[in-house]
PDB file of C-alpha atoms and ligand atoms in Angstrom:
ATOM      1  CA  MET A   1      58.805 178.451 154.461  1.00  0.00           C
ATOM      2  CA  SER A   2      58.297 174.731 153.883  1.00  0.00           C
ATOM      3  CA  ARG A   3      61.378 172.597 153.468  1.00  0.00           C
ATOM      4  CA  PRO A   4      62.113 171.006 150.061  1.00  0.00           C
ATOM      5  CA  ARG A   5      60.686 167.497 149.663  1.00  0.00           C
ATOM      6  CA  VAL A   6      63.483 165.028 148.980  1.00  0.00           C
ATOM      7  CA  LEU A   7      63.241 161.354 148.033  1.00  0.00           C
ATOM      8  CA  VAL A   8      66.202 159.048 148.642  1.00  0.00           C
ATOM      9  CA  THR A   9      65.748 156.003 146.405  1.00  0.00           C
ATOM     10  CA  ARG A  10      67.779 153.532 148.550  1.00  0.00           C
ATOM     11  CA  ARG A  11      69.169 153.143 152.037  1.00  0.00           C
ATOM     12  CA  TRP A  12      72.269 155.336 152.428  1.00  0.00           C
ATOM     13  CA  PRO A  13      74.921 155.400 155.187  1.00  0.00           C
ATOM     14  CA  ALA A  14      73.221 156.396 158.450  1.00  0.00           C
ATOM     15  CA  ALA A  15      75.197 159.621 158.922  1.00  0.00           C
ATOM     16  CA  VAL A  16      74.117 160.867 155.503  1.00  0.00           C
ATOM     17  CA  GLU A  17      70.477 159.933 156.016  1.00  0.00           C
ATOM     18  CA  ALA A  18      70.590 161.854 159.313  1.00  0.00           C
ATOM     19  CA  ALA A  19      72.061 164.936 157.584  1.00  0.00           C
ATOM     20  CA  LEU A  20      69.362 164.812 154.914  1.00  0.00           C
ATOM     21  CA  CYS A  21      66.551 164.429 157.467  1.00  0.00           C
ATOM     22  CA  ASP A  22      67.992 167.341 159.395  1.00  0.00           C
ATOM     23  CA  ARG A  23      67.957 169.722 156.444  1.00  0.00           C
ATOM     24  CA  PHE A  24      65.064 168.599 154.263  1.00  0.00           C
ATOM     25  CA  ASP A  25      61.597 167.065 154.356  1.00  0.00           C
ATOM     26  CA  THR A  26      63.161 163.706 153.508  1.00  0.00           C
ATOM     27  CA  THR A  27      61.532 160.436 152.516  1.00  0.00           C
ATOM     28  CA  LEU A  28      63.840 157.432 152.831  1.00  0.00           C
ATOM     29  CA  ARG A  29      62.584 154.719 150.498  1.00  0.00           C
ATOM     30  CA  PRO A  30      62.919 151.568 152.605  1.00  0.00           C
ATOM     31  CA  HIS A  31      63.718 149.188 149.712  1.00  0.00           C
ATOM     32  CA  ASN A  32      67.112 148.405 148.277  1.00  0.00           C
ATOM     33  CA  THR A  33      65.720 147.500 144.875  1.00  0.00           C
ATOM     34  CA  ALA A  34      65.797 149.635 141.736  1.00  0.00           C
ATOM     35  CA  MET A  35      62.801 151.926 141.326  1.00  0.00           C
ATOM     36  CA  THR A  36      60.507 151.117 138.432  1.00  0.00           C
ATOM     37  CA  VAL A  37      59.970 153.691 135.708  1.00  0.00           C
ATOM     38  CA  ASP A  38      56.444 154.270 137.088  1.00  0.00           C
ATOM     39  CA  GLU A  39      57.781 154.880 140.598  1.00  0.00           C
ATOM     40  CA  ILE A  40      60.329 157.327 139.228  1.00  0.00           C
ATOM     41  CA  ALA A  41      57.675 159.155 137.221  1.00  0.00           C
ATOM     42  CA  GLU A  42      55.534 159.410 140.364  1.00  0.00           C
ATOM     43  CA  ALA A  43      58.525 160.721 142.330  1.00  0.00           C
ATOM     44  CA  LEU A  44      59.267 163.369 139.676  1.00  0.00           C
ATOM     45  CA  ARG A  45      55.683 164.598 140.094  1.00  0.00           C
ATOM     46  CA  ASN A  46      55.855 164.785 143.883  1.00  0.00           C
ATOM     47  CA  TYR A  47      59.350 165.670 145.114  1.00  0.00           C
ATOM     48  CA  ASP A  48      61.555 168.743 144.751  1.00  0.00           C
ATOM     49  CA  ALA A  49      64.689 166.601 144.689  1.00  0.00           C
ATOM     50  CA  LEU A  50      65.205 162.981 143.734  1.00  0.00           C
ATOM     51  CA  LEU A  51      68.431 161.273 144.818  1.00  0.00           C
ATOM     52  CA  PRO A  52      68.980 158.243 142.538  1.00  0.00           C
ATOM     53  CA  THR A  53      71.841 155.802 142.189  1.00  0.00           C
ATOM     54  CA  VAL A  54      73.468 153.996 139.260  1.00  0.00           C
ATOM     55  CA  SER A  55      70.802 151.280 139.261  1.00  0.00           C
ATOM     56  CA  ASP A  56      67.805 153.624 138.920  1.00  0.00           C
ATOM     57  CA  ARG A  57      67.095 154.175 135.232  1.00  0.00           C
ATOM     58  CA  LEU A  58      65.875 157.627 134.211  1.00  0.00           C
ATOM     59  CA  PRO A  59      65.310 157.438 130.437  1.00  0.00           C
ATOM     60  CA  ALA A  60      63.911 160.302 128.353  1.00  0.00           C
ATOM     61  CA  SER A  61      60.391 158.859 128.707  1.00  0.00           C
ATOM     62  CA  VAL A  62      60.166 159.642 132.440  1.00  0.00           C
ATOM     63  CA  PHE A  63      60.869 163.290 131.745  1.00  0.00           C
ATOM     64  CA  ALA A  64      58.034 163.459 129.214  1.00  0.00           C
ATOM     65  CA  LEU A  65      55.607 164.074 132.093  1.00  0.00           C
ATOM     66  CA  THR A  66      54.017 167.413 132.709  1.00  0.00           C
ATOM     67  CA  PRO A  67      54.195 168.867 135.163  1.00  0.00           C
ATOM     68  CA  ILE A  68      57.449 167.794 136.845  1.00  0.00           C
ATOM     69  CA  ARG A  69      57.941 169.051 140.387  1.00  0.00           C
ATOM     70  CA  THR A  70      61.549 167.843 140.682  1.00  0.00           C
ATOM     71  CA  LYS A  71      64.129 170.574 140.214  1.00  0.00           C
ATOM     72  CA  ILE A  72      67.300 168.626 140.946  1.00  0.00           C
ATOM     73  CA  LEU A  73      68.576 165.043 140.616  1.00  0.00           C
ATOM     74  CA  GLY A  74      71.356 164.594 143.166  1.00  0.00           C
ATOM     75  CA  ASN A  75      72.922 161.432 141.840  1.00  0.00           C
ATOM     76  CA  PHE A  76      74.739 159.234 144.367  1.00  0.00           C
ATOM     77  CA  GLY A  77      77.707 158.251 142.191  1.00  0.00           C
ATOM     78  CA  VAL A  78      80.122 159.758 139.733  1.00  0.00           C
ATOM     79  CA  GLY A  79      78.800 157.959 136.623  1.00  0.00           C
ATOM     80  CA  PHE A  80      75.470 159.284 135.376  1.00  0.00           C
ATOM     81  CA  ASN A  81      74.837 157.423 132.135  1.00  0.00           C
ATOM     82  CA  HIS A  82      71.679 155.943 133.714  1.00  0.00           C
ATOM     83  CA  ILE A  83      70.105 159.415 133.480  1.00  0.00           C
ATOM     84  CA  ASP A  84      69.070 160.951 130.162  1.00  0.00           C
ATOM     85  CA  VAL A  85      70.749 164.217 131.014  1.00  0.00           C
ATOM     86  CA  ALA A  86      69.609 166.009 127.839  1.00  0.00           C
ATOM     87  CA  ALA A  87      65.967 165.145 128.603  1.00  0.00           C
ATOM     88  CA  ALA A  88      66.411 166.328 132.213  1.00  0.00           C
ATOM     89  CA  MET A  89      67.933 169.614 131.001  1.00  0.00           C
ATOM     90  CA  ASP A  90      65.056 170.126 128.582  1.00  0.00           C
ATOM     91  CA  LYS A  91      62.733 170.092 131.569  1.00  0.00           C
ATOM     92  CA  GLY A  92      65.000 172.433 133.512  1.00  0.00           C
ATOM     93  CA  VAL A  93      66.075 169.699 135.935  1.00  0.00           C
ATOM     94  CA  VAL A  94      69.604 170.159 137.302  1.00  0.00           C
ATOM     95  CA  VAL A  95      71.782 167.024 137.604  1.00  0.00           C
ATOM     96  CA  THR A  96      74.729 166.617 139.981  1.00  0.00           C
ATOM     97  CA  ASN A  97      77.167 163.764 140.682  1.00  0.00           C
ATOM     98  CA  THR A  98      79.857 162.874 143.250  1.00  0.00           C
ATOM     99  CA  PRO A  99      83.323 163.050 141.644  1.00  0.00           C
ATOM    100  CA  GLY A 100      86.659 162.794 143.440  1.00  0.00           C
ATOM    101  CA  VAL A 101      85.678 160.908 146.566  1.00  0.00           C
ATOM    102  CA  LEU A 102      85.605 157.443 144.986  1.00  0.00           C
ATOM    103  CA  THR A 103      88.816 157.724 142.981  1.00  0.00           C
ATOM    104  CA  ASP A 104      91.086 155.745 145.313  1.00  0.00           C
ATOM    105  CA  CYS A 105      88.628 152.978 146.146  1.00  0.00           C
ATOM    106  CA  THR A 106      87.715 152.391 142.501  1.00  0.00           C
ATOM    107  CA  ALA A 107      91.397 152.296 141.514  1.00  0.00           C
ATOM    108  CA  ASP A 108      91.942 149.819 144.372  1.00  0.00           C
ATOM    109  CA  ILE A 109      89.211 147.528 143.033  1.00  0.00           C
ATOM    110  CA  ALA A 110      90.777 147.638 139.562  1.00  0.00           C
ATOM    111  CA  MET A 111      94.095 146.606 141.154  1.00  0.00           C
ATOM    112  CA  LEU A 112      92.336 143.859 143.112  1.00  0.00           C
ATOM    113  CA  LEU A 113      90.801 142.498 139.889  1.00  0.00           C
ATOM    114  CA  LEU A 114      94.097 142.699 138.024  1.00  0.00           C
ATOM    115  CA  LEU A 115      95.988 140.838 140.735  1.00  0.00           C
ATOM    116  CA  THR A 116      93.221 138.325 141.352  1.00  0.00           C
ATOM    117  CA  VAL A 117      92.820 137.348 137.710  1.00  0.00           C
ATOM    118  CA  ALA A 118      96.586 137.289 137.044  1.00  0.00           C
ATOM    119  CA  ARG A 119      97.390 135.222 140.141  1.00  0.00           C
ATOM    120  CA  ARG A 120      94.254 133.072 139.989  1.00  0.00           C
ATOM    121  CA  GLY A 121      93.100 134.195 143.424  1.00  0.00           C
ATOM    122  CA  GLY A 122      89.403 133.441 142.937  1.00  0.00           C
ATOM    123  CA  GLU A 123      90.105 130.046 141.492  1.00  0.00           C
ATOM    124  CA  GLY A 124      92.502 129.182 144.333  1.00  0.00           C
ATOM    125  CA  GLU A 125      90.035 130.233 146.990  1.00  0.00           C
ATOM    126  CA  ARG A 126      87.248 128.202 145.402  1.00  0.00           C
ATOM    127  CA  GLN A 127      89.500 125.149 145.233  1.00  0.00           C
ATOM    128  CA  LEU A 128      90.543 125.428 148.858  1.00  0.00           C
ATOM    129  CA  ARG A 129      87.015 126.035 150.178  1.00  0.00           C
ATOM    130  CA  ALA A 130      85.795 123.016 148.212  1.00  0.00           C
ATOM    131  CA  GLY A 131      88.383 120.885 150.045  1.00  0.00           C
ATOM    132  CA  GLU A 132      90.114 120.103 146.738  1.00  0.00           C
ATOM    133  CA  TRP A 133      93.609 121.476 147.485  1.00  0.00           C
ATOM    134  CA  LYS A 134      96.089 118.585 147.452  1.00  0.00           C
ATOM    135  CA  GLY A 135      99.090 120.557 148.804  1.00  0.00           C
ATOM    136  CA  TRP A 136     101.941 122.668 147.467  1.00  0.00           C
ATOM    137  CA  CYS A 137     103.653 121.542 144.303  1.00  0.00           C
ATOM    138  CA  PRO A 138     105.758 123.340 141.679  1.00  0.00           C
ATOM    139  CA  THR A 139     103.076 123.223 139.001  1.00  0.00           C
ATOM    140  CA  HIS A 140     100.042 124.078 141.080  1.00  0.00           C
ATOM    141  CA  MET A 141      97.800 126.899 139.815  1.00  0.00           C
ATOM    142  CA  ILE A 142     100.460 128.812 137.950  1.00  0.00           C
ATOM    143  CA  GLY A 143      99.497 132.398 137.200  1.00  0.00           C
ATOM    144  CA  THR A 144     100.946 135.389 135.390  1.00  0.00           C
ATOM    145  CA  LYS A 145     103.609 137.654 136.913  1.00  0.00           C
ATOM    146  CA  VAL A 146     102.458 141.261 137.267  1.00  0.00           C
ATOM    147  CA  THR A 147     105.649 143.148 138.132  1.00  0.00           C
ATOM    148  CA  GLY A 148     107.346 144.593 135.056  1.00  0.00           C
ATOM    149  CA  LYS A 149     104.380 143.987 132.738  1.00  0.00           C
ATOM    150  CA  THR A 150     102.681 146.692 130.677  1.00  0.00           C
ATOM    151  CA  VAL A 151      99.265 147.982 131.639  1.00  0.00           C
ATOM    152  CA  GLY A 152      97.185 149.905 129.111  1.00  0.00           C
ATOM    153  CA  ILE A 153      94.681 152.362 130.526  1.00  0.00           C
ATOM    154  CA  ILE A 154      91.741 153.585 128.484  1.00  0.00           C
ATOM    155  CA  GLY A 155      90.598 156.917 129.900  1.00  0.00           C
ATOM    156  CA  PHE A 156      93.059 158.990 131.915  1.00  0.00           C
ATOM    157  CA  GLY A 157      90.763 160.891 134.247  1.00  0.00           C
ATOM    158  CA  ARG A 158      91.021 160.852 138.034  1.00  0.00           C
ATOM    159  CA  ILE A 159      90.526 157.089 138.393  1.00  0.00           C
ATOM    160  CA  GLY A 160      92.743 156.203 135.416  1.00  0.00           C
ATOM    161  CA  LYS A 161      95.539 158.291 136.932  1.00  0.00           C
ATOM    162  CA  ALA A 162      95.129 156.772 140.404  1.00  0.00           C
ATOM    163  CA  PHE A 163      95.258 153.321 138.844  1.00  0.00           C
ATOM    164  CA  ALA A 164      98.387 154.241 136.823  1.00  0.00           C
ATOM    165  CA  GLN A 165     100.062 155.417 140.002  1.00  0.00           C
ATOM    166  CA  ARG A 166      99.332 152.131 141.774  1.00  0.00           C
ATOM    167  CA  CYS A 167     100.516 150.063 138.801  1.00  0.00           C
ATOM    168  CA  HIS A 168     103.726 151.982 138.190  1.00  0.00           C
ATOM    169  CA  PHE A 169     104.897 152.944 141.661  1.00  0.00           C
ATOM    170  CA  GLY A 170     103.398 149.978 143.496  1.00  0.00           C
ATOM    171  CA  PHE A 171     103.987 147.152 141.053  1.00  0.00           C
ATOM    172  CA  GLY A 172     106.801 148.357 138.794  1.00  0.00           C
ATOM    173  CA  MET A 173     104.605 148.182 135.696  1.00  0.00           C
ATOM    174  CA  ASN A 174     105.051 150.135 132.467  1.00  0.00           C
ATOM    175  CA  VAL A 175     101.978 152.265 131.914  1.00  0.00           C
ATOM    176  CA  VAL A 176     100.601 153.392 128.563  1.00  0.00           C
ATOM    177  CA  PHE A 177      97.255 155.074 128.107  1.00  0.00           C
ATOM    178  CA  TYR A 178      94.733 156.381 125.621  1.00  0.00           C
ATOM    179  CA  ASN A 179      92.802 159.530 126.400  1.00  0.00           C
ATOM    180  CA  ARG A 180      90.636 161.546 124.023  1.00  0.00           C
ATOM    181  CA  SER A 181      92.343 164.816 124.901  1.00  0.00           C
ATOM    182  CA  PRO A 182      96.114 165.170 125.154  1.00  0.00           C
ATOM    183  CA  VAL A 183      97.682 164.960 128.613  1.00  0.00           C
ATOM    184  CA  GLY A 184     100.951 166.856 128.986  1.00  0.00           C
ATOM    185  CA  SER A 185     104.017 164.598 129.170  1.00  0.00           C
ATOM    186  CA  GLU A 186     105.056 166.176 132.473  1.00  0.00           C
ATOM    187  CA  GLU A 187     101.697 165.295 134.004  1.00  0.00           C
ATOM    188  CA  ALA A 188     101.749 161.789 132.491  1.00  0.00           C
ATOM    189  CA  GLU A 189     105.222 161.215 133.930  1.00  0.00           C
ATOM    190  CA  ARG A 190     103.954 162.019 137.412  1.00  0.00           C
ATOM    191  CA  TYR A 191     101.968 158.784 137.104  1.00  0.00           C
ATOM    192  CA  GLY A 192     104.774 156.915 135.409  1.00  0.00           C
ATOM    193  CA  ALA A 193     102.677 156.839 132.231  1.00  0.00           C
ATOM    194  CA  ARG A 194     103.010 157.479 128.488  1.00  0.00           C
ATOM    195  CA  GLN A 195     100.152 158.590 126.226  1.00  0.00           C
ATOM    196  CA  LEU A 196      99.561 156.726 122.947  1.00  0.00           C
ATOM    197  CA  PRO A 197      97.532 158.128 120.051  1.00  0.00           C
ATOM    198  CA  THR A 198      94.891 155.410 119.665  1.00  0.00           C
ATOM    199  CA  VAL A 199      93.102 152.657 121.568  1.00  0.00           C
ATOM    200  CA  GLU A 200      94.673 150.202 119.105  1.00  0.00           C
ATOM    201  CA  ALA A 201      98.186 151.378 119.980  1.00  0.00           C
ATOM    202  CA  VAL A 202      97.452 150.706 123.646  1.00  0.00           C
ATOM    203  CA  LEU A 203      95.988 147.263 122.913  1.00  0.00           C
ATOM    204  CA  ALA A 204      99.065 146.320 120.901  1.00  0.00           C
ATOM    205  CA  GLU A 205     101.405 146.970 123.848  1.00  0.00           C
ATOM    206  CA  ALA A 206      99.402 146.050 126.919  1.00  0.00           C
ATOM    207  CA  ASP A 207      99.504 142.824 128.906  1.00  0.00           C
ATOM    208  CA  PHE A 208      96.606 144.181 130.957  1.00  0.00           C
ATOM    209  CA  VAL A 209      93.994 146.574 129.571  1.00  0.00           C
ATOM    210  CA  SER A 210      92.001 148.507 132.160  1.00  0.00           C
ATOM    211  CA  LEU A 211      88.962 150.638 131.331  1.00  0.00           C
ATOM    212  CA  HIS A 212      88.455 153.984 133.074  1.00  0.00           C
ATOM    213  CA  CYS A 213      86.351 155.960 130.600  1.00  0.00           C
ATOM    214  CA  PRO A 214      82.711 157.013 131.114  1.00  0.00           C
ATOM    215  CA  GLY A 215      79.855 154.779 129.958  1.00  0.00           C
ATOM    216  CA  GLY A 216      76.988 155.931 127.745  1.00  0.00           C
ATOM    217  CA  ALA A 217      76.541 156.432 124.026  1.00  0.00           C
ATOM    218  CA  GLU A 218      80.000 157.836 123.265  1.00  0.00           C
ATOM    219  CA  ASN A 219      81.836 154.761 124.578  1.00  0.00           C
ATOM    220  CA  ARG A 220      79.251 152.029 124.022  1.00  0.00           C
ATOM    221  CA  HIS A 221      81.054 148.831 122.947  1.00  0.00           C
ATOM    222  CA  LEU A 222      84.367 150.660 122.706  1.00  0.00           C
ATOM    223  CA  ILE A 223      85.836 147.228 123.393  1.00  0.00           C
ATOM    224  CA  ASN A 224      84.312 145.077 120.664  1.00  0.00           C
ATOM    225  CA  ALA A 225      85.291 141.925 118.782  1.00  0.00           C
ATOM    226  CA  PRO A 226      87.955 143.558 116.541  1.00  0.00           C
ATOM    227  CA  ARG A 227      89.530 145.309 119.531  1.00  0.00           C
ATOM    228  CA  LEU A 228      89.519 142.129 121.621  1.00  0.00           C
ATOM    229  CA  ALA A 229      91.240 140.421 118.704  1.00  0.00           C
ATOM    230  CA  ALA A 230      93.782 143.271 118.649  1.00  0.00           C
ATOM    231  CA  MET A 231      94.799 142.598 122.267  1.00  0.00           C
ATOM    232  CA  LYS A 232      98.013 140.650 122.825  1.00  0.00           C
ATOM    233  CA  PRO A 233      97.457 136.902 123.069  1.00  0.00           C
ATOM    234  CA  GLY A 234      97.574 136.172 126.768  1.00  0.00           C
ATOM    235  CA  ALA A 235      96.380 139.655 127.750  1.00  0.00           C
ATOM    236  CA  PHE A 236      93.734 140.394 130.384  1.00  0.00           C
ATOM    237  CA  LEU A 237      90.842 142.890 130.354  1.00  0.00           C
ATOM    238  CA  ILE A 238      89.814 144.757 133.523  1.00  0.00           C
ATOM    239  CA  ASN A 239      86.549 146.723 133.654  1.00  0.00           C
ATOM    240  CA  THR A 240      85.586 148.906 136.603  1.00  0.00           C
ATOM    241  CA  ALA A 241      84.058 151.634 134.403  1.00  0.00           C
ATOM    242  CA  ARG A 242      80.651 150.725 132.992  1.00  0.00           C
ATOM    243  CA  GLY A 243      79.347 147.475 131.534  1.00  0.00           C
ATOM    244  CA  ASP A 244      78.280 149.028 128.248  1.00  0.00           C
ATOM    245  CA  VAL A 245      81.880 149.998 127.392  1.00  0.00           C
ATOM    246  CA  VAL A 246      82.430 146.310 126.562  1.00  0.00           C
ATOM    247  CA  ASP A 247      80.431 144.236 124.085  1.00  0.00           C
ATOM    248  CA  GLU A 248      79.759 141.434 126.553  1.00  0.00           C
ATOM    249  CA  SER A 249      78.915 138.828 123.876  1.00  0.00           C
ATOM    250  CA  ALA A 250      82.178 139.585 122.081  1.00  0.00           C
ATOM    251  CA  LEU A 251      84.036 139.322 125.386  1.00  0.00           C
ATOM    252  CA  ILE A 252      82.501 135.915 126.114  1.00  0.00           C
ATOM    253  CA  ALA A 253      83.496 134.720 122.637  1.00  0.00           C
ATOM    254  CA  ALA A 254      87.057 136.039 123.111  1.00  0.00           C
ATOM    255  CA  LEU A 255      87.354 134.279 126.471  1.00  0.00           C
ATOM    256  CA  GLU A 256      85.926 131.023 125.104  1.00  0.00           C
ATOM    257  CA  SER A 257      88.296 131.035 122.145  1.00  0.00           C
ATOM    258  CA  ARG A 258      91.227 132.099 124.367  1.00  0.00           C
ATOM    259  CA  THR A 259      91.746 135.192 122.190  1.00  0.00           C
ATOM    260  CA  ILE A 260      92.456 136.850 125.531  1.00  0.00           C
ATOM    261  CA  ARG A 261      93.562 135.039 128.674  1.00  0.00           C
ATOM    262  CA  GLY A 262      91.143 136.401 131.216  1.00  0.00           C
ATOM    263  CA  ALA A 263      89.044 139.242 132.533  1.00  0.00           C
ATOM    264  CA  GLY A 264      88.303 140.979 135.808  1.00  0.00           C
ATOM    265  CA  LEU A 265      84.884 142.602 135.852  1.00  0.00           C
ATOM    266  CA  ASP A 266      83.103 144.797 138.380  1.00  0.00           C
ATOM    267  CA  VAL A 267      80.410 146.072 135.990  1.00  0.00           C
ATOM    268  CA  TYR A 268      78.047 144.468 133.463  1.00  0.00           C
ATOM    269  CA  GLU A 269      75.868 145.532 130.557  1.00  0.00           C
ATOM    270  CA  ALA A 270      72.543 144.645 132.224  1.00  0.00           C
ATOM    271  CA  GLU A 271      73.330 144.796 135.942  1.00  0.00           C
ATOM    272  CA  PRO A 272      72.524 142.960 138.119  1.00  0.00           C
ATOM    273  CA  GLN A 273      72.217 140.304 135.407  1.00  0.00           C
ATOM    274  CA  VAL A 274      75.542 138.636 134.753  1.00  0.00           C
ATOM    275  CA  PRO A 275      75.649 136.452 131.628  1.00  0.00           C
ATOM    276  CA  ASP A 276      75.401 132.755 132.508  1.00  0.00           C
ATOM    277  CA  ALA A 277      78.340 132.012 130.207  1.00  0.00           C
ATOM    278  CA  LEU A 278      80.712 134.018 132.428  1.00  0.00           C
ATOM    279  CA  ARG A 279      79.869 132.296 135.710  1.00  0.00           C
ATOM    280  CA  PRO A 280      81.657 128.960 135.172  1.00  0.00           C
ATOM    281  CA  MET A 281      84.775 130.508 133.593  1.00  0.00           C
ATOM    282  CA  GLU A 282      87.749 130.061 135.894  1.00  0.00           C
ATOM    283  CA  ASN A 283      89.747 132.720 134.019  1.00  0.00           C
ATOM    284  CA  VAL A 284      87.259 135.448 134.906  1.00  0.00           C
ATOM    285  CA  VAL A 285      86.946 137.301 138.213  1.00  0.00           C
ATOM    286  CA  LEU A 286      83.455 138.656 138.817  1.00  0.00           C
ATOM    287  CA  LEU A 287      82.632 141.283 141.440  1.00  0.00           C
ATOM    288  CA  PRO A 288      79.208 142.828 142.099  1.00  0.00           C
ATOM    289  CA  HIS A 289      79.959 146.519 141.296  1.00  0.00           C
ATOM    290  CA  LEU A 290      82.044 147.099 144.444  1.00  0.00           C
ATOM    291  CA  GLY A 291      84.259 149.935 143.117  1.00  0.00           C
ATOM    292  CA  SER A 292      83.163 152.556 145.641  1.00  0.00           C
ATOM    293  CA  ALA A 293      81.957 150.166 148.345  1.00  0.00           C
ATOM    294  CA  THR A 294      83.850 151.273 151.435  1.00  0.00           C
ATOM    295  CA  GLU A 295      82.330 152.921 154.484  1.00  0.00           C
ATOM    296  CA  GLU A 296      84.469 156.030 154.047  1.00  0.00           C
ATOM    297  CA  THR A 297      83.717 156.467 150.363  1.00  0.00           C
ATOM    298  CA  ARG A 298      79.993 155.787 150.471  1.00  0.00           C
ATOM    299  CA  THR A 299      79.630 158.289 153.318  1.00  0.00           C
ATOM    300  CA  ALA A 300      81.691 160.863 151.406  1.00  0.00           C
ATOM    301  CA  MET A 301      79.559 160.289 148.287  1.00  0.00           C
ATOM    302  CA  GLY A 302      76.380 160.855 150.271  1.00  0.00           C
ATOM    303  CA  MET A 303      77.756 164.005 151.887  1.00  0.00           C
ATOM    304  CA  LYS A 304      78.570 165.341 148.428  1.00  0.00           C
ATOM    305  CA  VAL A 305      74.950 164.872 147.445  1.00  0.00           C
ATOM    306  CA  VAL A 306      73.897 166.729 150.622  1.00  0.00           C
ATOM    307  CA  ASP A 307      76.250 169.605 149.702  1.00  0.00           C
ATOM    308  CA  ASN A 308      74.974 169.705 146.133  1.00  0.00           C
ATOM    309  CA  ILE A 309      71.297 169.879 146.966  1.00  0.00           C
ATOM    310  CA  THR A 310      71.895 172.246 149.901  1.00  0.00           C
ATOM    311  CA  ALA A 311      73.693 174.652 147.575  1.00  0.00           C
ATOM    312  CA  PHE A 312      70.911 174.340 145.026  1.00  0.00           C
ATOM    313  CA  PHE A 313      68.068 175.043 147.455  1.00  0.00           C
ATOM    314  CA  GLU A 314      70.022 177.959 148.937  1.00  0.00           C
ATOM    315  CA  GLY A 315      70.214 179.484 145.472  1.00  0.00           C
ATOM    316  CA  ARG A 316      73.910 178.737 144.907  1.00  0.00           C
ATOM    317  CA  ASP A 317      75.420 176.765 142.024  1.00  0.00           C
ATOM    318  CA  PRO A 318      75.817 173.106 143.131  1.00  0.00           C
ATOM    319  CA  PRO A 319      79.547 172.267 143.182  1.00  0.00           C
ATOM    320  CA  ASP A 320      79.173 169.059 141.148  1.00  0.00           C
ATOM    321  CA  ARG A 321      76.666 170.125 138.543  1.00  0.00           C
ATOM    322  CA  VAL A 322      76.847 168.081 135.343  1.00  0.00           C
ATOM    323  CA  ALA A 323      73.751 169.568 133.687  1.00  0.00           C
TER     324      ALA A 323
HETATM  325  C1  LIG B   1      79.858 155.451 140.350  1.00  0.00           C
HETATM  326  O1  LIG B   1      79.916 156.301 141.227  1.00  0.00           O
HETATM  327  O2  LIG B   1      79.652 155.730 139.182  1.00  0.00           O
HETATM  328  C2  LIG B   1      80.036 154.051 140.778  1.00  0.00           C
HETATM  329  O3  LIG B   1      80.082 153.192 139.714  1.00  0.00           O
HETATM  330  C3  LIG B   1      78.943 153.659 141.731  1.00  0.00           C
HETATM  331  O4  LIG B   1      77.803 154.261 141.398  1.00  0.00           O
END
């Protein structure tokens, strides 16, 4: 029997590429650029499995083709708002993701952003590298103390919880959170956290607001101008979730008017485009979507995709099926 034809849309860690080539008739796309909609449509016509990443867009229009050969999209990543899952389901295409394995590294990046923006780490490094540091003095580059402050977490899933744990047990912070569904107080206490009933209640208490909810239609512009205005003066916004959770224009306006003190961002509305207005702002830390970017995590993500499509082609239910 011929082996399933699989297309990997980017270069993946070598061990994962080897595992895929071992098990499937695998094509490794040699480019590290996003596939165009036409390329994706062509791939859906010709491969049994397509393995996309967050930066490959699969809107409803690409599923309008007939016939589609692809039976499974093994997404490399936990977030899947770049795939029109309803349109995929309509065509009988199964979608899987890679939850769990990137929890710690994404929570670490959120902590890195929080600390860097509060303590002006990016700004300090830029000053030193530019040869502009004049030496220690009591008023040089004064930041904001983190220990003992309140962090407000929006979305208390795996990553939100891991971040709460770091903030509370690592940095002595008070943790409040908003989550759509109730989290038992015993469970919340394990993370040193307290659930509040609304996003607004969290914004009213938090010195740092960190976003850990999914992207996509349900949370689009969850943080908008009124909610930025509802943050405490002097508060910071951290986003490692998805760019579309924040209205980027409203964020720029809030930073320019000093409605909030700063922001730490790993994700953007139109990645890899980062608004020009953000680049010169010293009170903003900008990372290029590095949440899961460690050797261990990227390999584990890839291996999850291998497990998902292996299960599927062996007639079992893929462990991380989202549709
Ligand atoms: C994810 O897994 O969703 C990360 O953002 C990287 O894709």
